[in-house]
Amino acid sequence: MAKKKTIKTIPRERALVEEQNPALRARNFDEVTFCLSPEQAQIETDRCIECPNPGCVKGCPVGVDIRGFVAKLAAGDIRGAYEVITETNLLPAVCGRVCPQEHQCEGACVVGKAKGLAPVAIGRLERFVGDTAIANGWTNIPYIEPNGYKVGIVGSGPAGMACAADMAKAGCDVTVYEAFHVPGGVLRYGIPDFRLPNSVIDAEIANLEKLGVKFECNVLVGRLFTIEQMIGEMGFDAVFIGTGAGYPTFPGIPGDNLNGVLSANELLTRCNMMRAKDGGFDTPLPIGTRVAVIGAGNTAMDALRVCKRLGAAEVRCIYRRSRAEAPARVEEVHHAEEEGIDFQWLTAPVEVLDDGKGNVRALRCIRMELGAPDASGRRSPVPVAGSEYEFDCDLVVVAIGTNANPIIGQTSRIKLDKRGYIATDADLATSIPGVYAGGDIVTGAATVIKAMGAGRRAARSMKRYLGLRDTDAVYRPVPSWRERAFGLDPEEHNAVRVRVS
Amino acid sequence: MPSHPDHRGFEIVAREDFSDVTYLLEVHHPQMAKAARAGQFVIVMLHEHGERIPLTIADFDRQKGTITLVIQAVGKTTREMQQVCRVGTHLLALTGPMGEPSHIGGQRHVVCVGGGLGVAPIFPQARAYKESGATVVAVVGFRSKDLVFWEDKFRACCDEVIVCTDDGSAGLKGNVTTGLRQALDADPEIDEVVAIGPPVMMKACAEVTRPRNIKTVVSLNPIMVDGTGMCGGCRVKIGTGIKFACVDGPDFDAHQVDFDDLMVRLKRFSETEKAALARWEEGCRLGTAQPAGK
């Protein structure tokens, strides 16, 4: 038994994680951040003080047993750690990379509350476990007893994947419908390879297929068949809608329809999903030499960094508030700065200027300052009179958010909220019995992990709706005969543990 | 890609060549044949290295479980499809039906105008109007007599068919606006015109009907990527607002459409497109072009 760790005895510094040199990486699409080595993972594991009442678990939207998996790692059992994580999160290699941990698990870590200490790098440890699992071909496939229920999932993004995994584990026959020719949703079309390589998505989807989940691509639900048809003639007992937000917003300023003004979604889809950045692919990709990206969320950061990697000489970020209000992850802003992105904080676009042939010539902007706090307590930006200026650019990428995608609303009688998103109750049930929804199509654009959390919550409600026992806690490997004596599963709640001596 | 290890794509079950640039593909997809309505389109991807291109559904046969695409070979992808899409081969991806179906309402006297690439996709609309009980006049335009196709199909479902050719080698001499004017003059009760074709032709049709105050619907063809409303590449100016043709259209009120904006936006990638075609043709000559499905 190791000596009890305290805040005083743990390593003070985080394990150093290696990153590609900024000058080099700004010209390639390889991953920026390397995976921890086993030695580095050990150092980071040692920094966890194994709190009796861990805040990190509450900070995780899907409630991964963080202390449990770190304890396995501390014991040198990476496989065991993988099994603990995958009880609640089937996509550790994805979440370890893209979650905003500073607002979630790591934000709640006790170590991080101590003076001068950074929280345990839970995300990096999760990625270490996920990557090790992929490298070794591990999967955590529980024994699944088919229950005869048929479940349809609309959309193969993070929400759909998480819901599909839970329903498959509960024994349902699950089919995921995807409108694109490849599954993965935003993980595929949006997040670039330097943050999340396609090989990781493929590996995680292959794991879902091993659970029996079927993916059907090239299916646009709402048009090829409707939600009502799924519940009716197609015989689905329950349906989950996780179609995402989509429908990008444009700034509504003069010139925003010029050639050379495009949404970040379009740029990223062409670059990532259609692989236009690679040689030998047919999809054209608009490449700017001087680029302005409007917005400062994670999508904007991806667009900025993609443009840099595509060879732009100058890439500017235009954001009307200050750095402190930027919705992007701190790490992403930091990485972008290192790569030479020019941040124009407190600046709003006023007009896109034409070169006379319908192309972008320049962007006119105005400086802003933060005014009095509004009703929500956020200081709203107000223009500074007489501060307008122009700068030459040939590509303007818009990343200022999205609206609800209208297809499901156009083609079914499902109830929508005022903003056009799908209306649900607290259990994520929609106005159509048996139909649940979650992720961006309910809340508007949010994060990958929040979408996954919603997918899992919806799965819990769907299981209740179908009258299935909640199987959330029973994903451990089949116990030995001793543990199963008298047919009792020790993991079952209320089961009296019987030992045969 | 995951799922369906046996999925080779969507099988081409018939092909017909109308001219050296225009060809028809009939693709097996029973579910889509059942769901398709007039005015909708599909997105096609030929192979894994391909791009996604939108094509209007020119016909669908619910009994046979097929949909029909009529394609004009204008660039790299459509030329490559012309070369490799034979009966028995497969398209990697075929997604649809996409877009809002045409609103076939209570119109009693309708003119359906198809010009150039628009002759095929106007057909399901003409048929749908006929089935709804309207009197339908079709005006179809071609460059010359040799390029005329589907005249019989239009005759079978329309009350009148006016063929126009640029050189006068068949039917009326002139473009479709000549035929449209003739149709409007002949029947003062025309209460709707539907026009599909190149933007310049649709714009011309809109200008014919505007002074006469006849409701006119056009099917817009902007550049698209996903076809599901998530990128906005296909945004078009309608009146004072912006719409996405893939989910709000592709049908719009012709008198509200900013055609000049559409035409400029269609040239977004013209340099890249020319280069891609040149590269591909060079590859064909050298015999190094990527075979389909590889």
CSV table of N, CA, C and O in Angstrom, one decimal, chain A residues 179-183 188-189 202 205 209 213-216 218-220 223-225 229 233-234 246-248 250 256-259 261-263 265-266 269-270 273-274 279-286 357-358 405-407 410-411, chain B residues 1-4 7 10 29 31-32 34-35 40 45 47-52 76-77 80 92-101 223 225-226 228-233 235 237 242-244 247-248 261 264-265 267-269 272:
chain,number,residue,atom,x,y,z
A,179,ALA,N,-26.5,11.8,-42.7
A,179,ALA,CA,-26.7,12.4,-44.0
A,179,ALA,C,-25.5,12.5,-44.9
A,179,ALA,O,-25.5,12.3,-46.1
A,180,PHE,N,-24.3,12.6,-44.2
A,180,PHE,CA,-23.1,12.7,-45.0
A,180,PHE,C,-22.7,11.3,-45.4
A,180,PHE,O,-23.3,10.3,-45.0
A,181,HIS,N,-21.6,11.2,-46.2
A,181,HIS,CA,-21.2,9.8,-46.7
A,181,HIS,C,-20.2,9.2,-45.7
A,181,HIS,O,-19.8,8.1,-45.9
A,182,VAL,N,-19.9,9.9,-44.6
A,182,VAL,CA,-19.0,9.4,-43.6
A,182,VAL,C,-19.6,9.8,-42.2
A,182,VAL,O,-20.2,10.9,-42.1
A,183,PRO,N,-19.6,8.9,-41.2
A,183,PRO,CA,-20.1,9.2,-39.9
A,183,PRO,C,-19.2,10.1,-39.1
A,183,PRO,O,-18.0,10.2,-39.4
A,188,ARG,N,-16.0,14.9,-37.6
A,188,ARG,CA,-15.4,14.6,-38.9
A,188,ARG,C,-15.3,15.9,-39.7
A,188,ARG,O,-14.3,16.1,-40.3
A,189,TYR,N,-16.4,16.7,-39.8
A,189,TYR,CA,-16.4,17.8,-40.8
A,189,TYR,C,-15.7,19.0,-40.1
A,189,TYR,O,-15.2,19.9,-40.8
A,202,ASP,N,-12.3,7.1,-36.6
A,202,ASP,CA,-12.6,5.8,-37.2
A,202,ASP,C,-12.5,4.7,-36.1
A,202,ASP,O,-13.4,3.8,-36.1
A,205,ILE,N,-15.6,4.8,-33.8
A,205,ILE,CA,-16.8,4.3,-34.5
A,205,ILE,C,-16.7,2.8,-34.7
A,205,ILE,O,-17.7,2.1,-34.5
A,209,GLU,N,-19.5,-0.1,-33.6
A,209,GLU,CA,-19.9,-1.2,-34.4
A,209,GLU,C,-19.8,-2.5,-33.8
A,209,GLU,O,-20.6,-3.4,-34.0
A,213,VAL,N,-23.9,-1.6,-33.1
A,213,VAL,CA,-24.6,-0.4,-33.7
A,213,VAL,C,-24.3,-0.4,-35.2
A,213,VAL,O,-23.2,-0.6,-35.7
A,214,LYS,N,-25.4,-0.2,-35.9
A,214,LYS,CA,-25.3,-0.1,-37.4
A,214,LYS,C,-25.3,1.4,-37.8
A,214,LYS,O,-26.1,2.2,-37.4
A,215,PHE,N,-24.4,1.8,-38.7
A,215,PHE,CA,-24.3,3.1,-39.2
A,215,PHE,C,-24.8,3.1,-40.7
A,215,PHE,O,-24.3,2.3,-41.5
A,216,GLU,N,-25.8,3.9,-41.0
A,216,GLU,CA,-26.2,4.0,-42.4
A,216,GLU,C,-26.0,5.5,-42.8
A,216,GLU,O,-26.7,6.4,-42.4
A,218,ASN,N,-25.4,8.5,-45.9
A,218,ASN,CA,-26.2,9.0,-47.1
A,218,ASN,C,-27.7,8.9,-46.9
A,218,ASN,O,-28.5,8.8,-47.8
A,219,VAL,N,-28.1,9.0,-45.6
A,219,VAL,CA,-29.5,9.0,-45.3
A,219,VAL,C,-29.9,10.4,-44.7
A,219,VAL,O,-29.5,10.7,-43.6
A,220,LEU,N,-30.7,11.1,-45.4
A,220,LEU,CA,-31.2,12.4,-44.9
A,220,LEU,C,-32.5,12.2,-44.3
A,220,LEU,O,-33.5,12.2,-45.0
A,223,ARG,N,-36.2,13.8,-45.1
A,223,ARG,CA,-36.5,13.8,-46.6
A,223,ARG,C,-36.6,12.4,-47.1
A,223,ARG,O,-37.6,12.1,-47.9
A,224,LEU,N,-35.7,11.5,-46.8
A,224,LEU,CA,-35.8,10.2,-47.3
A,224,LEU,C,-36.9,9.4,-46.6
A,224,LEU,O,-37.7,8.7,-47.3
A,225,PHE,N,-37.1,9.7,-45.4
A,225,PHE,CA,-38.3,9.3,-44.6
A,225,PHE,C,-38.4,10.2,-43.4
A,225,PHE,O,-37.4,10.9,-43.1
A,229,GLN,N,-42.6,8.4,-39.9
A,229,GLN,CA,-42.4,7.1,-40.6
A,229,GLN,C,-41.6,6.2,-39.8
A,229,GLN,O,-41.8,4.9,-39.8
A,233,GLU,N,-44.4,3.2,-39.8
A,233,GLU,CA,-44.1,2.0,-40.7
A,233,GLU,C,-42.8,1.3,-40.6
A,233,GLU,O,-42.6,0.2,-40.9
A,234,MET,N,-41.7,2.1,-40.1
A,234,MET,CA,-40.4,1.4,-40.0
A,234,MET,C,-40.2,0.7,-38.7
A,234,MET,O,-39.2,0.0,-38.6
A,246,GLY,N,-26.0,23.3,-37.1
A,246,GLY,CA,-25.9,23.6,-38.5
A,246,GLY,C,-26.4,25.0,-38.8
A,246,GLY,O,-26.4,25.9,-37.9
A,247,TYR,N,-26.8,25.3,-40.0
A,247,TYR,CA,-27.3,26.6,-40.4
A,247,TYR,C,-26.6,27.8,-39.9
A,247,TYR,O,-27.0,28.5,-39.0
A,248,PRO,N,-25.4,28.0,-40.4
A,248,PRO,CA,-24.6,29.1,-39.9
A,248,PRO,C,-25.2,30.5,-40.1
A,248,PRO,O,-25.9,30.8,-41.0
A,250,PHE,N,-24.8,34.5,-40.7
A,250,PHE,CA,-23.9,35.5,-41.4
A,250,PHE,C,-24.1,36.8,-40.8
A,250,PHE,O,-25.1,37.1,-40.2
A,256,ASP,N,-21.5,40.8,-47.4
A,256,ASP,CA,-21.3,39.5,-46.8
A,256,ASP,C,-21.7,38.4,-47.7
A,256,ASP,O,-21.6,37.2,-47.4
A,257,ASN,N,-22.2,38.7,-49.0
A,257,ASN,CA,-22.5,37.6,-49.9
A,257,ASN,C,-21.4,37.6,-51.0
A,257,ASN,O,-21.5,36.8,-52.0
A,258,LEU,N,-20.3,38.4,-50.9
A,258,LEU,CA,-19.3,38.4,-51.9
A,258,LEU,C,-18.6,37.0,-51.9
A,258,LEU,O,-18.5,36.3,-50.9
A,259,ASN,N,-18.0,36.7,-53.1
A,259,ASN,CA,-17.1,35.5,-53.2
A,259,ASN,C,-15.9,35.8,-52.3
A,259,ASN,O,-15.3,36.8,-52.4
A,261,VAL,N,-16.4,35.3,-49.0
A,261,VAL,CA,-16.9,35.3,-47.7
A,261,VAL,C,-17.6,33.9,-47.5
A,261,VAL,O,-18.5,33.6,-48.3
A,262,LEU,N,-17.2,33.2,-46.6
A,262,LEU,CA,-17.8,31.9,-46.4
A,262,LEU,C,-17.9,31.6,-44.9
A,262,LEU,O,-17.2,32.1,-44.1
A,263,SER,N,-18.8,30.6,-44.6
A,263,SER,CA,-18.9,30.2,-43.2
A,263,SER,C,-17.7,29.3,-42.8
A,263,SER,O,-17.1,28.6,-43.6
A,265,ASN,N,-18.1,26.7,-41.2
A,265,ASN,CA,-18.5,25.3,-41.5
A,265,ASN,C,-18.2,24.9,-42.9
A,265,ASN,O,-17.8,23.8,-43.1
A,266,GLU,N,-18.4,25.8,-43.8
A,266,GLU,CA,-18.1,25.5,-45.2
A,266,GLU,C,-16.5,25.2,-45.4
A,266,GLU,O,-16.1,24.2,-46.0
A,269,THR,N,-15.6,22.0,-43.6
A,269,THR,CA,-16.1,20.8,-44.3
A,269,THR,C,-15.3,20.5,-45.5
A,269,THR,O,-14.9,19.3,-45.8
A,270,ARG,N,-15.0,21.5,-46.3
A,270,ARG,CA,-14.2,21.3,-47.5
A,270,ARG,C,-12.8,20.8,-47.2
A,270,ARG,O,-12.3,19.8,-47.8
A,273,MET,N,-13.5,17.2,-44.0
A,273,MET,CA,-14.3,16.0,-44.4
A,273,MET,C,-14.0,15.7,-45.9
A,273,MET,O,-13.9,14.5,-46.3
A,274,MET,N,-14.0,16.7,-46.8
A,274,MET,CA,-13.8,16.4,-48.2
A,274,MET,C,-12.3,16.3,-48.5
A,274,MET,O,-11.9,16.1,-49.7
A,279,GLY,N,-3.6,16.2,-51.4
A,279,GLY,CA,-3.6,16.1,-52.8
A,279,GLY,C,-4.5,15.1,-53.4
A,279,GLY,O,-4.8,14.1,-52.7
A,280,GLY,N,-5.0,15.3,-54.6
A,280,GLY,CA,-5.7,14.3,-55.3
A,280,GLY,C,-7.2,14.2,-54.9
A,280,GLY,O,-7.9,13.2,-55.2
A,281,PHE,N,-7.7,15.2,-54.2
A,281,PHE,CA,-9.2,15.2,-53.9
A,281,PHE,C,-9.8,16.4,-54.7
A,281,PHE,O,-9.2,17.4,-55.0
A,282,ASP,N,-11.1,16.1,-55.2
A,282,ASP,CA,-11.7,17.0,-56.2
A,282,ASP,C,-12.3,18.3,-55.6
A,282,ASP,O,-12.6,19.2,-56.4
A,283,THR,N,-12.6,18.3,-54.3
A,283,THR,CA,-13.4,19.5,-53.8
A,283,THR,C,-12.5,20.7,-53.7
A,283,THR,O,-11.4,20.6,-53.2
A,284,PRO,N,-12.9,21.8,-54.3
A,284,PRO,CA,-12.1,23.0,-54.3
A,284,PRO,C,-12.1,23.6,-52.9
A,284,PRO,O,-13.1,23.5,-52.2
A,285,LEU,N,-11.0,24.3,-52.6
A,285,LEU,CA,-10.9,24.9,-51.3
A,285,LEU,C,-10.4,26.4,-51.5
A,285,LEU,O,-9.4,26.6,-52.1
A,286,PRO,N,-11.2,27.3,-51.0
A,286,PRO,CA,-10.8,28.7,-51.1
A,286,PRO,C,-9.6,29.0,-50.2
A,286,PRO,O,-9.7,28.8,-49.0
A,357,LYS,N,-15.2,42.8,-59.0
A,357,LYS,CA,-15.5,41.6,-59.7
A,357,LYS,C,-16.3,40.6,-58.8
A,357,LYS,O,-16.4,39.4,-59.1
A,358,GLY,N,-16.8,41.1,-57.7
A,358,GLY,CA,-17.6,40.2,-56.8
A,358,GLY,C,-16.7,39.5,-55.8
A,358,GLY,O,-17.2,38.6,-55.2
A,405,ASN,N,-31.1,23.9,-37.6
A,405,ASN,CA,-31.4,23.4,-38.9
A,405,ASN,C,-32.9,23.1,-39.1
A,405,ASN,O,-33.5,22.5,-38.2
A,406,PRO,N,-33.4,23.6,-40.2
A,406,PRO,CA,-34.9,23.5,-40.3
A,406,PRO,C,-35.5,22.2,-40.8
A,406,PRO,O,-36.7,22.0,-40.7
A,407,ILE,N,-34.7,21.2,-41.2
A,407,ILE,CA,-35.2,20.1,-41.9
A,407,ILE,C,-36.2,19.3,-41.1
A,407,ILE,O,-37.3,19.0,-41.6
A,410,GLN,N,-39.4,21.2,-40.7
A,410,GLN,CA,-40.2,21.3,-41.9
A,410,GLN,C,-40.9,20.0,-42.2
A,410,GLN,O,-42.0,20.1,-42.9
A,411,THR,N,-40.4,18.9,-41.8
A,411,THR,CA,-41.0,17.6,-42.3
A,411,THR,C,-41.7,16.8,-41.3
A,411,THR,O,-42.1,15.7,-41.6
B,1,MET,N,-15.1,2.8,-45.2
B,1,MET,CA,-15.9,3.4,-44.2
B,1,MET,C,-16.6,2.3,-43.4
B,1,MET,O,-17.0,1.3,-43.9
B,2,PRO,N,-17.0,2.6,-42.1
B,2,PRO,CA,-17.7,1.6,-41.3
B,2,PRO,C,-19.0,1.3,-41.9
B,2,PRO,O,-19.5,2.0,-42.8
B,3,SER,N,-19.6,0.2,-41.5
B,3,SER,CA,-20.9,-0.3,-41.8
B,3,SER,C,-21.0,-0.8,-43.3
B,3,SER,O,-20.3,-0.4,-44.2
B,4,HIS,N,-21.9,-1.7,-43.4
B,4,HIS,CA,-22.1,-2.3,-44.7
B,4,HIS,C,-20.8,-2.7,-45.5
B,4,HIS,O,-20.5,-2.1,-46.4
B,7,HIS,N,-21.4,-2.9,-48.9
B,7,HIS,CA,-22.0,-1.8,-49.6
B,7,HIS,C,-21.1,-1.2,-50.6
B,7,HIS,O,-20.0,-0.7,-50.3
B,10,PHE,N,-24.4,2.8,-55.0
B,10,PHE,CA,-25.7,2.8,-55.6
B,10,PHE,C,-25.6,2.5,-57.0
B,10,PHE,O,-24.9,3.1,-57.8
B,29,HIS,N,-32.5,2.9,-56.2
B,29,HIS,CA,-32.6,3.4,-54.8
B,29,HIS,C,-34.1,3.4,-54.5
B,29,HIS,O,-34.8,4.5,-54.5
B,31,GLN,N,-36.0,3.3,-51.9
B,31,GLN,CA,-36.5,4.2,-50.8
B,31,GLN,C,-36.6,5.6,-51.3
B,31,GLN,O,-37.5,6.3,-51.0
B,32,MET,N,-35.6,6.1,-52.1
B,32,MET,CA,-35.6,7.4,-52.6
B,32,MET,C,-36.7,7.6,-53.7
B,32,MET,O,-37.4,8.6,-53.8
B,34,LYS,N,-39.4,6.2,-53.7
B,34,LYS,CA,-40.7,6.3,-53.0
B,34,LYS,C,-40.8,7.7,-52.4
B,34,LYS,O,-41.9,8.3,-52.4
B,35,ALA,N,-39.7,8.3,-51.9
B,35,ALA,CA,-39.8,9.6,-51.2
B,35,ALA,C,-39.8,10.8,-52.1
B,35,ALA,O,-40.3,11.9,-51.7
B,40,GLN,N,-37.2,18.3,-56.2
B,40,GLN,CA,-36.1,17.9,-55.3
B,40,GLN,C,-34.8,17.5,-56.0
B,40,GLN,O,-34.9,17.2,-57.2
B,45,MET,N,-21.7,11.6,-55.1
B,45,MET,CA,-20.3,11.5,-55.0
B,45,MET,C,-19.8,10.3,-55.7
B,45,MET,O,-20.3,9.2,-55.4
B,47,HIS,N,-16.7,8.8,-56.2
B,47,HIS,CA,-15.7,7.9,-55.5
B,47,HIS,C,-15.1,8.6,-54.4
B,47,HIS,O,-15.4,9.8,-54.1
B,48,GLU,N,-14.3,7.9,-53.6
B,48,GLU,CA,-13.8,8.5,-52.4
B,48,GLU,C,-12.9,9.8,-52.5
B,48,GLU,O,-12.8,10.5,-51.6
B,49,HIS,N,-12.4,10.0,-53.7
B,49,HIS,CA,-11.6,11.2,-53.9
B,49,HIS,C,-12.5,12.3,-54.5
B,49,HIS,O,-12.0,13.4,-54.8
B,50,GLY,N,-13.7,12.0,-54.7
B,50,GLY,CA,-14.6,12.9,-55.5
B,50,GLY,C,-15.1,14.0,-54.7
B,50,GLY,O,-14.9,14.1,-53.5
B,51,GLU,N,-15.8,14.9,-55.4
B,51,GLU,CA,-16.5,16.0,-54.7
B,51,GLU,C,-18.0,15.7,-54.7
B,51,GLU,O,-18.4,14.8,-55.4
B,52,ARG,N,-18.7,16.4,-53.8
B,52,ARG,CA,-20.2,16.2,-53.8
B,52,ARG,C,-20.8,17.2,-54.7
B,52,ARG,O,-20.6,18.4,-54.6
B,76,LYS,N,-14.8,18.5,-64.5
B,76,LYS,CA,-14.1,17.3,-64.2
B,76,LYS,C,-15.0,16.2,-63.7
B,76,LYS,O,-14.9,15.1,-64.2
B,77,THR,N,-15.8,16.5,-62.7
B,77,THR,CA,-16.6,15.4,-62.1
B,77,THR,C,-17.6,14.8,-63.1
B,77,THR,O,-17.8,13.6,-63.3
B,80,GLU,N,-15.9,12.9,-65.8
B,80,GLU,CA,-15.4,11.6,-65.3
B,80,GLU,C,-16.6,10.6,-65.2
B,80,GLU,O,-16.5,9.5,-65.5
B,92,LEU,N,-20.6,6.1,-55.4
B,92,LEU,CA,-20.2,5.9,-53.9
B,92,LEU,C,-21.3,6.4,-53.0
B,92,LEU,O,-21.7,5.8,-52.1
B,93,ALA,N,-21.8,7.6,-53.3
B,93,ALA,CA,-22.8,8.2,-52.4
B,93,ALA,C,-23.9,8.8,-53.3
B,93,ALA,O,-23.7,9.4,-54.3
B,94,LEU,N,-25.1,8.7,-52.8
B,94,LEU,CA,-26.3,9.3,-53.4
B,94,LEU,C,-27.2,9.6,-52.3
B,94,LEU,O,-27.8,8.8,-51.6
B,95,THR,N,-27.3,10.9,-52.0
B,95,THR,CA,-28.1,11.3,-50.8
B,95,THR,C,-29.3,12.2,-51.3
B,95,THR,O,-29.1,13.1,-52.1
B,96,GLY,N,-30.4,12.0,-50.7
B,96,GLY,CA,-31.6,12.7,-51.1
B,96,GLY,C,-32.9,12.0,-50.7
B,96,GLY,O,-32.8,11.0,-50.0
B,97,PRO,N,-34.0,12.4,-51.2
B,97,PRO,CA,-34.2,13.6,-51.9
B,97,PRO,C,-34.0,14.8,-51.0
B,97,PRO,O,-34.3,14.8,-49.9
B,98,MET,N,-33.3,15.9,-51.6
B,98,MET,CA,-33.0,17.1,-50.8
B,98,MET,C,-33.9,18.2,-51.3
B,98,MET,O,-34.4,18.2,-52.4
B,99,GLY,N,-34.0,19.2,-50.4
B,99,GLY,CA,-34.7,20.4,-50.8
B,99,GLY,C,-36.2,20.3,-50.5
B,99,GLY,O,-36.7,19.2,-50.4
B,100,GLU,N,-36.9,21.4,-50.5
B,100,GLU,CA,-38.4,21.4,-50.3
B,100,GLU,C,-39.0,21.0,-51.7
B,100,GLU,O,-38.6,21.6,-52.7
B,101,PRO,N,-39.9,20.1,-51.7
B,101,PRO,CA,-40.6,19.8,-52.9
B,101,PRO,C,-41.3,21.0,-53.5
B,101,PRO,O,-41.7,21.9,-52.7
B,223,ILE,N,-23.7,26.9,-55.9
B,223,ILE,CA,-22.7,25.9,-55.5
B,223,ILE,C,-23.1,25.3,-54.1
B,223,ILE,O,-23.5,26.0,-53.2
B,225,VAL,N,-22.2,22.1,-51.0
B,225,VAL,CA,-21.3,21.1,-50.4
B,225,VAL,C,-22.1,20.0,-49.8
B,225,VAL,O,-22.1,18.9,-50.3
B,226,ASP,N,-22.8,20.3,-48.7
B,226,ASP,CA,-23.5,19.3,-48.0
B,226,ASP,C,-24.9,19.1,-48.4
B,226,ASP,O,-25.4,17.9,-48.4
B,228,THR,N,-27.5,20.0,-46.8
B,228,THR,CA,-28.4,19.8,-45.6
B,228,THR,C,-28.5,21.1,-44.8
B,228,THR,O,-29.0,21.0,-43.7
B,229,GLY,N,-28.0,22.2,-45.2
B,229,GLY,CA,-28.2,23.5,-44.5
B,229,GLY,C,-27.1,23.8,-43.5
B,229,GLY,O,-27.3,24.6,-42.6
B,230,MET,N,-26.0,23.1,-43.5
B,230,MET,CA,-25.0,23.3,-42.4
B,230,MET,C,-23.8,24.2,-42.9
B,230,MET,O,-22.9,24.5,-42.1
B,231,CYS,N,-23.7,24.6,-44.2
B,231,CYS,CA,-22.6,25.4,-44.6
B,231,CYS,C,-22.9,26.7,-45.1
B,231,CYS,O,-22.1,27.6,-45.1
B,232,GLY,N,-24.0,26.9,-45.7
B,232,GLY,CA,-24.4,28.2,-46.3
B,232,GLY,C,-23.7,28.5,-47.6
B,232,GLY,O,-23.7,29.7,-48.0
B,233,GLY,N,-23.0,27.6,-48.2
B,233,GLY,CA,-22.3,27.8,-49.5
B,233,GLY,C,-23.3,28.2,-50.5
B,233,GLY,O,-23.0,28.9,-51.5
B,235,ARG,N,-26.0,30.0,-50.3
B,235,ARG,CA,-26.9,31.1,-49.9
B,235,ARG,C,-27.2,31.9,-51.1
B,235,ARG,O,-26.3,32.2,-52.0
B,237,LYS,N,-29.7,35.5,-52.5
B,237,LYS,CA,-30.4,36.7,-52.1
B,237,LYS,C,-31.8,36.6,-52.7
B,237,LYS,O,-32.0,36.5,-53.9
B,242,ILE,N,-31.5,36.6,-47.0
B,242,ILE,CA,-30.6,35.5,-47.5
B,242,ILE,C,-31.3,34.2,-47.2
B,242,ILE,O,-31.8,34.0,-46.1
B,243,LYS,N,-31.3,33.3,-48.2
B,243,LYS,CA,-31.9,32.0,-48.0
B,243,LYS,C,-30.8,30.9,-48.4
B,243,LYS,O,-30.0,31.2,-49.2
B,244,PHE,N,-30.9,29.8,-47.8
B,244,PHE,CA,-30.0,28.7,-48.3
B,244,PHE,C,-30.9,27.8,-49.2
B,244,PHE,O,-31.9,27.2,-48.9
B,247,VAL,N,-32.0,24.0,-48.3
B,247,VAL,CA,-33.1,23.6,-47.4
B,247,VAL,C,-34.3,24.6,-47.5
B,247,VAL,O,-35.4,24.1,-47.2
B,248,ASP,N,-34.1,25.8,-47.9
B,248,ASP,CA,-35.2,26.7,-48.0
B,248,ASP,C,-35.8,26.6,-49.5
B,248,ASP,O,-36.9,27.0,-49.7
B,261,ASP,N,-26.4,38.3,-58.4
B,261,ASP,CA,-25.6,37.8,-57.3
B,261,ASP,C,-25.3,36.3,-57.5
B,261,ASP,O,-24.2,35.8,-57.3
B,264,VAL,N,-22.6,35.7,-60.2
B,264,VAL,CA,-21.3,36.0,-59.7
B,264,VAL,C,-20.8,34.9,-58.7
B,264,VAL,O,-19.7,34.4,-58.8
B,265,ARG,N,-21.7,34.4,-57.9
B,265,ARG,CA,-21.3,33.4,-56.9
B,265,ARG,C,-21.0,32.1,-57.6
B,265,ARG,O,-20.3,31.3,-57.0
B,267,LYS,N,-19.4,31.7,-60.1
B,267,LYS,CA,-18.0,31.7,-60.7
B,267,LYS,C,-17.0,31.6,-59.6
B,267,LYS,O,-15.8,31.8,-59.8
B,268,ARG,N,-17.4,31.4,-58.3
B,268,ARG,CA,-16.5,31.4,-57.2
B,268,ARG,C,-15.2,30.6,-57.4
B,268,ARG,O,-14.1,30.9,-57.0
B,269,PHE,N,-15.4,29.4,-58.1
B,269,PHE,CA,-14.2,28.5,-58.2
B,269,PHE,C,-13.8,28.3,-59.6
B,269,PHE,O,-13.2,27.3,-60.0
B,272,THR,N,-10.2,27.3,-60.3
B,272,THR,CA,-9.9,25.9,-59.7
B,272,THR,C,-10.6,24.8,-60.6
B,272,THR,O,-10.0,23.8,-60.8
